[in-house]
PDB file of C-alpha atoms and ligand atoms in Angstrom:
ATOM      1  CA  MET A   7      -0.036   0.108  -0.025  1.00  0.00           C
ATOM      2  CA  SER A   8       1.226   3.484  -0.808  1.00  0.00           C
ATOM      3  CA  THR A   9       2.384   5.946   1.843  1.00  0.00           C
ATOM      4  CA  PRO A  10      -0.616   8.133   2.537  1.00  0.00           C
ATOM      5  CA  ASN A  11       0.122  11.622   1.172  1.00  0.00           C
ATOM      6  CA  LYS A  12      -1.806  14.931   1.814  1.00  0.00           C
ATOM      7  CA  GLN A  13      -3.331  15.844  -1.616  1.00  0.00           C
ATOM      8  CA  THR A  14      -4.429  19.283  -2.188  1.00  0.00           C
ATOM      9  CA  ARG A  15      -6.486  18.323  -5.296  1.00  0.00           C
ATOM     10  CA  VAL A  16      -5.779  21.859  -6.754  1.00  0.00           C
ATOM     11  CA  ALA A  17      -5.602  20.425 -10.193  1.00  0.00           C
ATOM     12  CA  TRP A  18      -8.965  18.925  -9.968  1.00  0.00           C
ATOM     13  CA  LEU A  19     -10.773  21.667  -7.861  1.00  0.00           C
ATOM     14  CA  GLN A  20      -9.006  24.609  -9.860  1.00  0.00           C
ATOM     15  CA  GLY A  21      -8.710  23.254 -13.310  1.00  0.00           C
ATOM     16  CA  PRO A  22      -6.217  22.390 -16.027  1.00  0.00           C
ATOM     17  CA  ALA A  23      -4.089  25.673 -15.553  1.00  0.00           C
ATOM     18  CA  VAL A  24      -2.998  24.634 -12.029  1.00  0.00           C
ATOM     19  CA  ARG A  25      -0.737  21.601 -11.182  1.00  0.00           C
ATOM     20  CA  CYS A  26      -0.654  19.891  -7.811  1.00  0.00           C
ATOM     21  CA  GLU A  27       2.703  20.622  -5.901  1.00  0.00           C
ATOM     22  CA  SER A  28       3.336  17.023  -5.246  1.00  0.00           C
ATOM     23  CA  VAL A  29       2.396  14.043  -7.158  1.00  0.00           C
ATOM     24  CA  PRO A  30       2.813  10.464  -5.283  1.00  0.00           C
ATOM     25  CA  GLN A  31       5.226   8.292  -7.062  1.00  0.00           C
ATOM     26  CA  GLY A  32       4.303   4.936  -6.396  1.00  0.00           C
ATOM     27  CA  ASP A  33       6.582   1.919  -7.413  1.00  0.00           C
ATOM     28  CA  HIS A  34       3.392  -0.381  -7.851  1.00  0.00           C
ATOM     29  CA  PRO A  35       0.063   0.070  -9.977  1.00  0.00           C
ATOM     30  CA  PRO A  36      -1.982   2.819  -8.267  1.00  0.00           C
ATOM     31  CA  TYR A  37      -5.690   2.316  -7.112  1.00  0.00           C
ATOM     32  CA  ARG A  38      -8.211   3.698  -9.456  1.00  0.00           C
ATOM     33  CA  LEU A  39     -11.472   3.627  -8.290  1.00  0.00           C
ATOM     34  CA  VAL A  40     -15.168   4.520  -8.969  1.00  0.00           C
ATOM     35  CA  LEU A  41     -17.351   4.843  -6.027  1.00  0.00           C
ATOM     36  CA  LEU A  42     -21.237   4.188  -6.427  1.00  0.00           C
ATOM     37  CA  GLY A  43     -23.785   4.352  -3.578  1.00  0.00           C
ATOM     38  CA  ALA A  44     -27.022   5.833  -2.785  1.00  0.00           C
ATOM     39  CA  PRO A  45     -27.509   8.882  -0.730  1.00  0.00           C
ATOM     40  CA  GLY A  46     -26.898   7.910   2.968  1.00  0.00           C
ATOM     41  CA  VAL A  47     -24.681   5.080   2.428  1.00  0.00           C
ATOM     42  CA  GLY A  48     -21.691   7.148   3.544  1.00  0.00           C
ATOM     43  CA  LYS A  49     -19.893   7.141   0.113  1.00  0.00           C
ATOM     44  CA  GLY A  50     -18.248  10.740   0.641  1.00  0.00           C
ATOM     45  CA  THR A  51     -16.735   9.455   4.021  1.00  0.00           C
ATOM     46  CA  GLN A  52     -15.427   6.219   2.285  1.00  0.00           C
ATOM     47  CA  ALA A  53     -13.960   8.288  -0.475  1.00  0.00           C
ATOM     48  CA  ASP A  54     -11.984  10.191   2.198  1.00  0.00           C
ATOM     49  CA  LEU A  55     -10.924   7.274   4.001  1.00  0.00           C
ATOM     50  CA  LEU A  56      -9.991   5.351   1.057  1.00  0.00           C
ATOM     51  CA  SER A  57      -7.961   8.300  -0.300  1.00  0.00           C
ATOM     52  CA  GLN A  58      -6.180   8.759   2.960  1.00  0.00           C
ATOM     53  CA  ARG A  59      -5.469   4.721   3.121  1.00  0.00           C
ATOM     54  CA  LEU A  60      -4.395   4.215  -0.526  1.00  0.00           C
ATOM     55  CA  GLY A  61      -2.831   7.295  -1.396  1.00  0.00           C
ATOM     56  CA  ALA A  62      -5.170   8.041  -4.388  1.00  0.00           C
ATOM     57  CA  CYS A  63      -6.714  11.342  -4.679  1.00  0.00           C
ATOM     58  CA  HIS A  64     -10.507  11.825  -4.022  1.00  0.00           C
ATOM     59  CA  LEU A  65     -11.915  13.257  -7.195  1.00  0.00           C
ATOM     60  CA  SER A  66     -15.402  14.569  -6.497  1.00  0.00           C
ATOM     61  CA  THR A  67     -17.324  16.168  -9.400  1.00  0.00           C
ATOM     62  CA  GLY A  68     -19.677  17.705  -6.902  1.00  0.00           C
ATOM     63  CA  ASP A  69     -16.564  19.565  -5.229  1.00  0.00           C
ATOM     64  CA  MET A  70     -15.360  20.491  -8.781  1.00  0.00           C
ATOM     65  CA  PHE A  71     -18.509  22.173  -9.365  1.00  0.00           C
ATOM     66  CA  ARG A  72     -18.809  23.907  -6.001  1.00  0.00           C
ATOM     67  CA  ALA A  73     -15.089  25.042  -6.127  1.00  0.00           C
ATOM     68  CA  ALA A  74     -15.867  26.623  -9.487  1.00  0.00           C
ATOM     69  CA  GLY A  75     -18.985  28.280  -8.079  1.00  0.00           C
ATOM     70  CA  ASN A  76     -17.198  29.550  -4.923  1.00  0.00           C
ATOM     71  CA  CYS A  77     -14.017  30.992  -6.646  1.00  0.00           C
ATOM     72  CA  ALA A  78     -14.473  34.679  -6.568  1.00  0.00           C
ATOM     73  CA  GLU A  79     -11.390  35.554  -8.768  1.00  0.00           C
ATOM     74  CA  CYS A  80     -11.723  32.796 -11.427  1.00  0.00           C
ATOM     75  CA  GLU A  81     -13.338  33.831 -14.547  1.00  0.00           C
ATOM     76  CA  GLN A  82     -16.430  31.622 -14.907  1.00  0.00           C
ATOM     77  CA  SER A  83     -16.896  29.997 -18.252  1.00  0.00           C
ATOM     78  CA  PRO A  84     -20.341  29.800 -19.787  1.00  0.00           C
ATOM     79  CA  ALA A  85     -20.212  26.228 -19.256  1.00  0.00           C
ATOM     80  CA  ILE A  86     -19.681  26.451 -15.626  1.00  0.00           C
ATOM     81  CA  GLN A  87     -22.258  29.225 -15.146  1.00  0.00           C
ATOM     82  CA  GLU A  88     -24.772  26.901 -16.728  1.00  0.00           C
ATOM     83  CA  ALA A  89     -23.578  24.112 -14.721  1.00  0.00           C
ATOM     84  CA  LEU A  90     -24.362  26.131 -11.552  1.00  0.00           C
ATOM     85  CA  VAL A  91     -27.846  26.882 -12.581  1.00  0.00           C
ATOM     86  CA  TYR A  92     -28.488  22.986 -12.856  1.00  0.00           C
ATOM     87  CA  MET A  93     -26.828  22.458  -9.583  1.00  0.00           C
ATOM     88  CA  ARG A  94     -28.687  25.021  -7.640  1.00  0.00           C
ATOM     89  CA  ARG A  95     -31.883  23.550  -8.968  1.00  0.00           C
ATOM     90  CA  GLY A  96     -30.891  20.178  -7.685  1.00  0.00           C
ATOM     91  CA  GLU A  97     -30.629  18.567 -11.115  1.00  0.00           C
ATOM     92  CA  LEU A  98     -27.996  16.592 -12.635  1.00  0.00           C
ATOM     93  CA  VAL A  99     -25.688  18.918 -14.901  1.00  0.00           C
ATOM     94  CA  PRO A 100     -25.776  18.076 -18.579  1.00  0.00           C
ATOM     95  CA  ASP A 101     -23.478  15.046 -19.631  1.00  0.00           C
ATOM     96  CA  SER A 102     -21.708  17.422 -22.198  1.00  0.00           C
ATOM     97  CA  ILE A 103     -20.600  19.897 -19.564  1.00  0.00           C
ATOM     98  CA  VAL A 104     -19.629  17.195 -16.791  1.00  0.00           C
ATOM     99  CA  TRP A 105     -17.520  15.526 -19.536  1.00  0.00           C
ATOM    100  CA  GLU A 106     -15.951  18.770 -20.845  1.00  0.00           C
ATOM    101  CA  MET A 107     -14.795  19.569 -17.083  1.00  0.00           C
ATOM    102  CA  VAL A 108     -13.596  15.770 -16.352  1.00  0.00           C
ATOM    103  CA  ARG A 109     -11.755  15.729 -19.772  1.00  0.00           C
ATOM    104  CA  GLU A 110      -9.965  19.089 -19.033  1.00  0.00           C
ATOM    105  CA  ARG A 111      -8.630  17.304 -15.939  1.00  0.00           C
ATOM    106  CA  LEU A 112      -7.165  14.234 -17.610  1.00  0.00           C
ATOM    107  CA  VAL A 113      -3.833  14.888 -15.805  1.00  0.00           C
ATOM    108  CA  CYS A 114      -5.831  13.600 -12.574  1.00  0.00           C
ATOM    109  CA  LEU A 115      -6.796  10.550 -14.162  1.00  0.00           C
ATOM    110  CA  GLN A 116      -3.140   9.860 -15.348  1.00  0.00           C
ATOM    111  CA  CYS A 117      -1.657  10.711 -11.977  1.00  0.00           C
ATOM    112  CA  SER A 118       0.550   8.104 -10.776  1.00  0.00           C
ATOM    113  CA  GLY A 119      -1.057   8.291  -7.224  1.00  0.00           C
ATOM    114  CA  GLY A 120      -4.450   6.892  -8.745  1.00  0.00           C
ATOM    115  CA  PHE A 121      -7.838   8.289  -7.847  1.00  0.00           C
ATOM    116  CA  VAL A 122     -11.133   7.602  -6.316  1.00  0.00           C
ATOM    117  CA  LEU A 123     -13.993   9.100  -8.316  1.00  0.00           C
ATOM    118  CA  ASP A 124     -17.091  10.007  -6.270  1.00  0.00           C
ATOM    119  CA  GLY A 125     -20.094  11.363  -8.088  1.00  0.00           C
ATOM    120  CA  PHE A 126     -18.823  10.618 -11.594  1.00  0.00           C
ATOM    121  CA  PRO A 127     -20.052   8.843 -13.717  1.00  0.00           C
ATOM    122  CA  ARG A 128     -23.495   9.220 -12.793  1.00  0.00           C
ATOM    123  CA  THR A 129     -24.905   8.454 -16.237  1.00  0.00           C
ATOM    124  CA  LEU A 130     -24.438   5.497 -18.649  1.00  0.00           C
ATOM    125  CA  GLY A 131     -23.244   8.253 -21.174  1.00  0.00           C
ATOM    126  CA  GLN A 132     -20.513   9.420 -18.580  1.00  0.00           C
ATOM    127  CA  ALA A 133     -19.402   5.875 -17.958  1.00  0.00           C
ATOM    128  CA  ARG A 134     -18.927   5.184 -21.719  1.00  0.00           C
ATOM    129  CA  SER A 135     -17.023   8.417 -22.040  1.00  0.00           C
ATOM    130  CA  LEU A 136     -14.745   7.577 -19.111  1.00  0.00           C
ATOM    131  CA  LYS A 137     -14.201   4.156 -20.559  1.00  0.00           C
ATOM    132  CA  ARG A 138     -13.343   5.587 -24.047  1.00  0.00           C
ATOM    133  CA  LEU A 139     -11.048   7.801 -22.445  1.00  0.00           C
ATOM    134  CA  LEU A 140      -9.230   5.435 -20.057  1.00  0.00           C
ATOM    135  CA  ASP A 141      -8.945   2.804 -22.949  1.00  0.00           C
ATOM    136  CA  GLU A 142      -7.268   5.442 -25.108  1.00  0.00           C
ATOM    137  CA  GLN A 143      -4.761   6.136 -22.400  1.00  0.00           C
ATOM    138  CA  GLY A 144      -4.097   2.912 -21.491  1.00  0.00           C
ATOM    139  CA  ILE A 145      -5.338   3.470 -17.999  1.00  0.00           C
ATOM    140  CA  TRP A 146      -7.413   0.819 -16.208  1.00  0.00           C
ATOM    141  CA  LEU A 147      -9.878   0.777 -13.333  1.00  0.00           C
ATOM    142  CA  THR A 148      -8.977  -1.395 -10.419  1.00  0.00           C
ATOM    143  CA  ALA A 149     -12.817  -1.647  -9.480  1.00  0.00           C
ATOM    144  CA  VAL A 150     -16.142   0.000  -9.234  1.00  0.00           C
ATOM    145  CA  VAL A 151     -17.175  -0.148  -5.464  1.00  0.00           C
ATOM    146  CA  ASN A 152     -21.025  -0.205  -4.950  1.00  0.00           C
ATOM    147  CA  TYR A 153     -21.908   0.591  -1.582  1.00  0.00           C
ATOM    148  CA  ASP A 154     -24.848  -1.438  -0.545  1.00  0.00           C
ATOM    149  CA  LEU A 155     -27.332  -0.822   2.271  1.00  0.00           C
ATOM    150  CA  PRO A 156     -30.887  -1.988   2.894  1.00  0.00           C
ATOM    151  CA  ILE A 157     -33.307   0.653   2.465  1.00  0.00           C
ATOM    152  CA  ALA A 158     -34.747   0.402   6.033  1.00  0.00           C
ATOM    153  CA  GLU A 159     -31.080   1.296   7.405  1.00  0.00           C
ATOM    154  CA  ILE A 160     -30.732   4.280   4.829  1.00  0.00           C
ATOM    155  CA  VAL A 161     -34.153   5.464   6.160  1.00  0.00           C
ATOM    156  CA  ALA A 162     -32.923   5.170   9.838  1.00  0.00           C
ATOM    157  CA  ARG A 163     -29.529   6.973   9.124  1.00  0.00           C
ATOM    158  CA  LEU A 164     -30.997   9.789   6.973  1.00  0.00           C
ATOM    159  CA  GLY A 165     -34.145   9.851   9.101  1.00  0.00           C
ATOM    160  CA  GLY A 166     -32.098  10.603  12.263  1.00  0.00           C
ATOM    161  CA  ARG A 167     -30.391  13.752  10.908  1.00  0.00           C
ATOM    162  CA  ARG A 168     -31.128  17.055  12.433  1.00  0.00           C
ATOM    163  CA  THR A 169     -29.730  20.279  11.048  1.00  0.00           C
ATOM    164  CA  CYS A 170     -29.300  23.803  12.963  1.00  0.00           C
ATOM    165  CA  GLU A 171     -31.592  26.621  11.650  1.00  0.00           C
ATOM    166  CA  LYS A 172     -28.839  29.016  12.491  1.00  0.00           C
ATOM    167  CA  CYS A 173     -25.420  27.446  11.660  1.00  0.00           C
ATOM    168  CA  LYS A 174     -26.609  24.515   9.680  1.00  0.00           C
ATOM    169  CA  ALA A 175     -24.332  22.168  11.952  1.00  0.00           C
ATOM    170  CA  VAL A 176     -25.524  18.564  11.348  1.00  0.00           C
ATOM    171  CA  TYR A 177     -26.480  15.991  14.147  1.00  0.00           C
ATOM    172  CA  HIS A 178     -27.777  12.603  14.283  1.00  0.00           C
ATOM    173  CA  LEU A 179     -30.330  11.553  16.962  1.00  0.00           C
ATOM    174  CA  THR A 180     -28.453   8.312  17.776  1.00  0.00           C
ATOM    175  CA  GLU A 181     -24.926   8.395  16.070  1.00  0.00           C
ATOM    176  CA  ARG A 182     -23.917  12.255  17.170  1.00  0.00           C
ATOM    177  CA  PRO A 183     -26.722  13.494  19.382  1.00  0.00           C
ATOM    178  CA  PRO A 184     -26.745  17.154  20.549  1.00  0.00           C
ATOM    179  CA  LYS A 185     -26.222  17.858  24.351  1.00  0.00           C
ATOM    180  CA  ALA A 186     -29.664  19.166  24.694  1.00  0.00           C
ATOM    181  CA  ALA A 187     -32.670  17.773  22.927  1.00  0.00           C
ATOM    182  CA  ASP A 188     -33.468  19.870  19.573  1.00  0.00           C
ATOM    183  CA  ARG A 189     -30.765  22.404  20.485  1.00  0.00           C
ATOM    184  CA  CYS A 190     -27.469  23.075  18.682  1.00  0.00           C
ATOM    185  CA  ASP A 191     -24.383  22.593  20.919  1.00  0.00           C
ATOM    186  CA  ARG A 192     -22.525  25.343  19.094  1.00  0.00           C
ATOM    187  CA  CYS A 193     -24.988  28.323  18.848  1.00  0.00           C
ATOM    188  CA  GLU A 194     -28.256  26.879  20.606  1.00  0.00           C
ATOM    189  CA  GLY A 195     -30.239  27.318  17.438  1.00  0.00           C
ATOM    190  CA  LYS A 196     -33.261  25.071  16.886  1.00  0.00           C
ATOM    191  CA  LEU A 197     -32.515  21.804  15.311  1.00  0.00           C
ATOM    192  CA  PHE A 198     -34.958  20.810  12.550  1.00  0.00           C
ATOM    193  CA  GLN A 199     -35.455  17.735  10.106  1.00  0.00           C
ATOM    194  CA  ARG A 200     -34.834  18.584   6.383  1.00  0.00           C
ATOM    195  CA  GLU A 201     -37.882  18.140   4.054  1.00  0.00           C
ATOM    196  CA  ASP A 202     -35.889  15.470   2.060  1.00  0.00           C
ATOM    197  CA  ASP A 203     -34.801  13.587   5.098  1.00  0.00           C
ATOM    198  CA  ARG A 204     -38.291  12.621   5.977  1.00  0.00           C
ATOM    199  CA  PRO A 205     -39.075   8.763   5.338  1.00  0.00           C
ATOM    200  CA  GLU A 206     -41.610   9.208   2.603  1.00  0.00           C
ATOM    201  CA  SER A 207     -39.016  11.657   0.847  1.00  0.00           C
ATOM    202  CA  ILE A 208     -36.197   9.235   1.421  1.00  0.00           C
ATOM    203  CA  LYS A 209     -37.855   6.458  -0.105  1.00  0.00           C
ATOM    204  CA  VAL A 210     -38.708   8.564  -3.304  1.00  0.00           C
ATOM    205  CA  ARG A 211     -34.977   9.596  -3.531  1.00  0.00           C
ATOM    206  CA  MET A 212     -33.987   5.996  -3.108  1.00  0.00           C
ATOM    207  CA  GLU A 213     -36.386   4.947  -5.982  1.00  0.00           C
ATOM    208  CA  ALA A 214     -35.059   7.782  -8.228  1.00  0.00           C
ATOM    209  CA  TYR A 215     -31.522   6.685  -7.441  1.00  0.00           C
ATOM    210  CA  GLU A 216     -32.016   2.950  -8.207  1.00  0.00           C
ATOM    211  CA  ARG A 217     -33.622   3.753 -11.511  1.00  0.00           C
ATOM    212  CA  SER A 218     -31.101   6.000 -12.531  1.00  0.00           C
ATOM    213  CA  THR A 219     -28.030   3.917 -11.426  1.00  0.00           C
ATOM    214  CA  ALA A 220     -29.536   0.446 -12.645  1.00  0.00           C
ATOM    215  CA  PHE A 221     -27.970   0.877 -16.163  1.00  0.00           C
ATOM    216  CA  LEU A 222     -24.647   1.839 -14.484  1.00  0.00           C
ATOM    217  CA  ILE A 223     -24.342  -0.913 -12.343  1.00  0.00           C
ATOM    218  CA  ASP A 224     -25.304  -3.344 -15.099  1.00  0.00           C
ATOM    219  CA  PHE A 225     -22.659  -1.619 -17.381  1.00  0.00           C
ATOM    220  CA  TYR A 226     -19.860  -2.230 -14.695  1.00  0.00           C
ATOM    221  CA  ARG A 227     -21.127  -5.596 -13.683  1.00  0.00           C
ATOM    222  CA  LYS A 228     -20.950  -6.724 -17.373  1.00  0.00           C
ATOM    223  CA  SER A 229     -17.197  -5.360 -17.598  1.00  0.00           C
ATOM    224  CA  GLY A 230     -16.243  -7.440 -14.571  1.00  0.00           C
ATOM    225  CA  LEU A 231     -15.327  -4.355 -12.450  1.00  0.00           C
ATOM    226  CA  LEU A 232     -18.246  -4.210 -10.026  1.00  0.00           C
ATOM    227  CA  MET A 233     -17.377  -4.924  -6.452  1.00  0.00           C
ATOM    228  CA  GLN A 234     -20.536  -4.945  -4.085  1.00  0.00           C
ATOM    229  CA  VAL A 235     -19.449  -3.833  -0.455  1.00  0.00           C
ATOM    230  CA  PRO A 236     -22.077  -3.969   2.376  1.00  0.00           C
ATOM    231  CA  ALA A 237     -22.227  -0.397   4.015  1.00  0.00           C
ATOM    232  CA  THR A 238     -22.943  -1.717   7.457  1.00  0.00           C
ATOM    233  CA  GLY A 239     -20.917  -1.023  10.400  1.00  0.00           C
ATOM    234  CA  THR A 240     -18.749   2.048  11.373  1.00  0.00           C
ATOM    235  CA  PRO A 241     -16.996   3.997   8.561  1.00  0.00           C
ATOM    236  CA  ASP A 242     -13.566   2.165   9.648  1.00  0.00           C
ATOM    237  CA  GLU A 243     -15.081  -1.148   9.501  1.00  0.00           C
ATOM    238  CA  ILE A 244     -16.567  -0.489   5.983  1.00  0.00           C
ATOM    239  CA  CYS A 245     -13.177   0.969   4.648  1.00  0.00           C
ATOM    240  CA  GLN A 246     -11.510  -2.041   6.057  1.00  0.00           C
ATOM    241  CA  ARG A 247     -13.694  -4.378   4.296  1.00  0.00           C
ATOM    242  CA  THR A 248     -13.426  -2.127   1.078  1.00  0.00           C
ATOM    243  CA  VAL A 249      -9.315  -2.315   1.120  1.00  0.00           C
ATOM    244  CA  ALA A 250      -9.340  -6.173   1.867  1.00  0.00           C
ATOM    245  CA  GLU A 251     -11.212  -6.699  -1.280  1.00  0.00           C
ATOM    246  CA  LEU A 252      -9.478  -4.334  -3.381  1.00  0.00           C
ATOM    247  CA  GLU A 253      -5.965  -5.486  -2.857  1.00  0.00           C
ATOM    248  CA  PRO A 254      -6.467  -9.115  -4.875  1.00  0.00           C
ATOM    249  CA  ARG A 255      -8.183  -6.897  -7.600  1.00  0.00           C
ATOM    250  CA  ARG A 256      -5.340  -4.419  -7.671  1.00  0.00           C
ATOM    251  CA  ILE A 257      -2.813  -7.154  -8.334  1.00  0.00           C
ATOM    252  CA  SER A 258      -4.737  -9.432 -10.618  1.00  0.00           C
ATOM    253  CA  GLY A 259      -5.862  -6.240 -12.603  1.00  0.00           C
ATOM    254  CA  PHE A 260      -2.167  -5.266 -13.047  1.00  0.00           C
ATOM    255  CA  ALA A 261      -1.220  -9.031 -13.952  1.00  0.00           C
ATOM    256  CA  GLN A 262      -3.771  -9.192 -16.630  1.00  0.00           C
ATOM    257  CA  LYS A 263      -2.738  -6.016 -18.220  1.00  0.00           C
ATOM    258  CA  LEU A 264       0.839  -7.122 -18.382  1.00  0.00           C
ATOM    259  CA  TRP A 265      -0.152 -10.328 -19.877  1.00  0.00           C
ATOM    260  CA  ALA A 266      -2.405  -8.495 -22.429  1.00  0.00           C
ATOM    261  CA  ALA A 267       0.410  -6.218 -23.322  1.00  0.00           C
ATOM    262  CA  ALA A 268       2.970  -9.355 -23.691  1.00  0.00           C
ATOM    263  CA  GLU A 269       0.285 -10.965 -25.997  1.00  0.00           C
ATOM    264  CA  ASP A 270       0.291  -7.532 -28.127  1.00  0.00           C
ATOM    265  CA  ARG A 271       3.975  -7.562 -28.586  1.00  0.00           C
ATOM    266  CA  ARG A 272       3.868 -11.226 -29.767  1.00  0.00           C
TER     267      ARG A 272
HETATM  268  P1  AMP B  20     -22.836  15.751  -5.260  1.00  0.00           P
HETATM  269  O1  AMP B  20     -21.998  16.582  -4.404  1.00  0.00           O
HETATM  270  O2  AMP B  20     -21.878  14.623  -5.724  1.00  0.00           O
HETATM  271  O3  AMP B  20     -24.045  15.453  -4.601  1.00  0.00           O
HETATM  272  O4  AMP B  20     -23.151  16.686  -6.426  1.00  0.00           O
HETATM  273  C1  AMP B  20     -23.741  17.872  -6.217  1.00  0.00           C
HETATM  274  C2  AMP B  20     -24.338  18.486  -7.502  1.00  0.00           C
HETATM  275  O5  AMP B  20     -23.421  18.541  -8.580  1.00  0.00           O
HETATM  276  C3  AMP B  20     -25.382  17.288  -8.051  1.00  0.00           C
HETATM  277  O6  AMP B  20     -26.575  17.431  -7.686  1.00  0.00           O
HETATM  278  C4  AMP B  20     -25.396  17.850  -9.595  1.00  0.00           C
HETATM  279  O7  AMP B  20     -26.121  18.933  -9.672  1.00  0.00           O
HETATM  280  C5  AMP B  20     -23.824  18.195  -9.818  1.00  0.00           C
HETATM  281  N1  AMP B  20     -23.214  16.926 -10.251  1.00  0.00           N
HETATM  282  C6  AMP B  20     -22.023  16.367  -9.676  1.00  0.00           C
HETATM  283  N2  AMP B  20     -21.578  15.422 -10.374  1.00  0.00           N
HETATM  284  C7  AMP B  20     -22.309  15.281 -11.312  1.00  0.00           C
HETATM  285  C8  AMP B  20     -22.272  14.253 -12.339  1.00  0.00           C
HETATM  286  N3  AMP B  20     -21.481  13.278 -12.604  1.00  0.00           N
HETATM  287  N4  AMP B  20     -23.232  14.416 -13.404  1.00  0.00           N
HETATM  288  C9  AMP B  20     -24.140  15.454 -13.220  1.00  0.00           C
HETATM  289  N5  AMP B  20     -24.225  16.334 -12.276  1.00  0.00           N
HETATM  290  C10 AMP B  20     -23.412  16.240 -11.387  1.00  0.00           C
END
């Protein structure tokens, strides 16, 4: 396993004009992952943990759009401005814009430290574009990790979430309870439950998620890259489980590519 490094991700967050200060130089094939999972399974947390454990950069397209939107001194291209309109409405950004931004950041996909893609690809079109680009570059994915959790548990997780009206701090009734019921520890603001965290809304969101990712899951299952990981237990346990399943895939994926390259030379 590579030495954990502290990635600044500036090339990803700020775009192709900026280069990361240091790039990990691994002496082994890096981990290149795509993470999938419904809202509430803790995909973002796992992306961070895996990135620390494996030394691969956490590349989130949501973070990329947010960084573009929050950068006061950056000149925003028409594509970014359009993307932000979709994002603020809570809708998916069109594939053409997402792809333009990801392709511009090819250097991050080529990085010798590897990557953990989070939030991308989200559609079959994006998955196909990514595959084409990686094939052209001779880069292969180690695995596509799909975090799996029964819907009842997702409802319990998201349903217990409470947010402070004033400072927006987030609590959980059982996992991270506030000291005083319904009051924020930091500013004493009143805690409320977000409309979309109510059980009825969660079920609707889950169904929409499953409908939209069914094609993606199928695409990656057929390509042999899909790895189902139960998202039960603590974040550390889930991370441990993921890493244990990944290691053999990284080695066997690498061996297969070497073999294929040797075959090509014959
Ligand atoms: P996230 O942080 O992954 O939930 O992304 C936040 C928002 O960014 C989403 O609601 C979308 O508007 C946009 N977004 C992020 N990634 C993608 C993607 N791969 N395709 C389309 N829209 C995306």
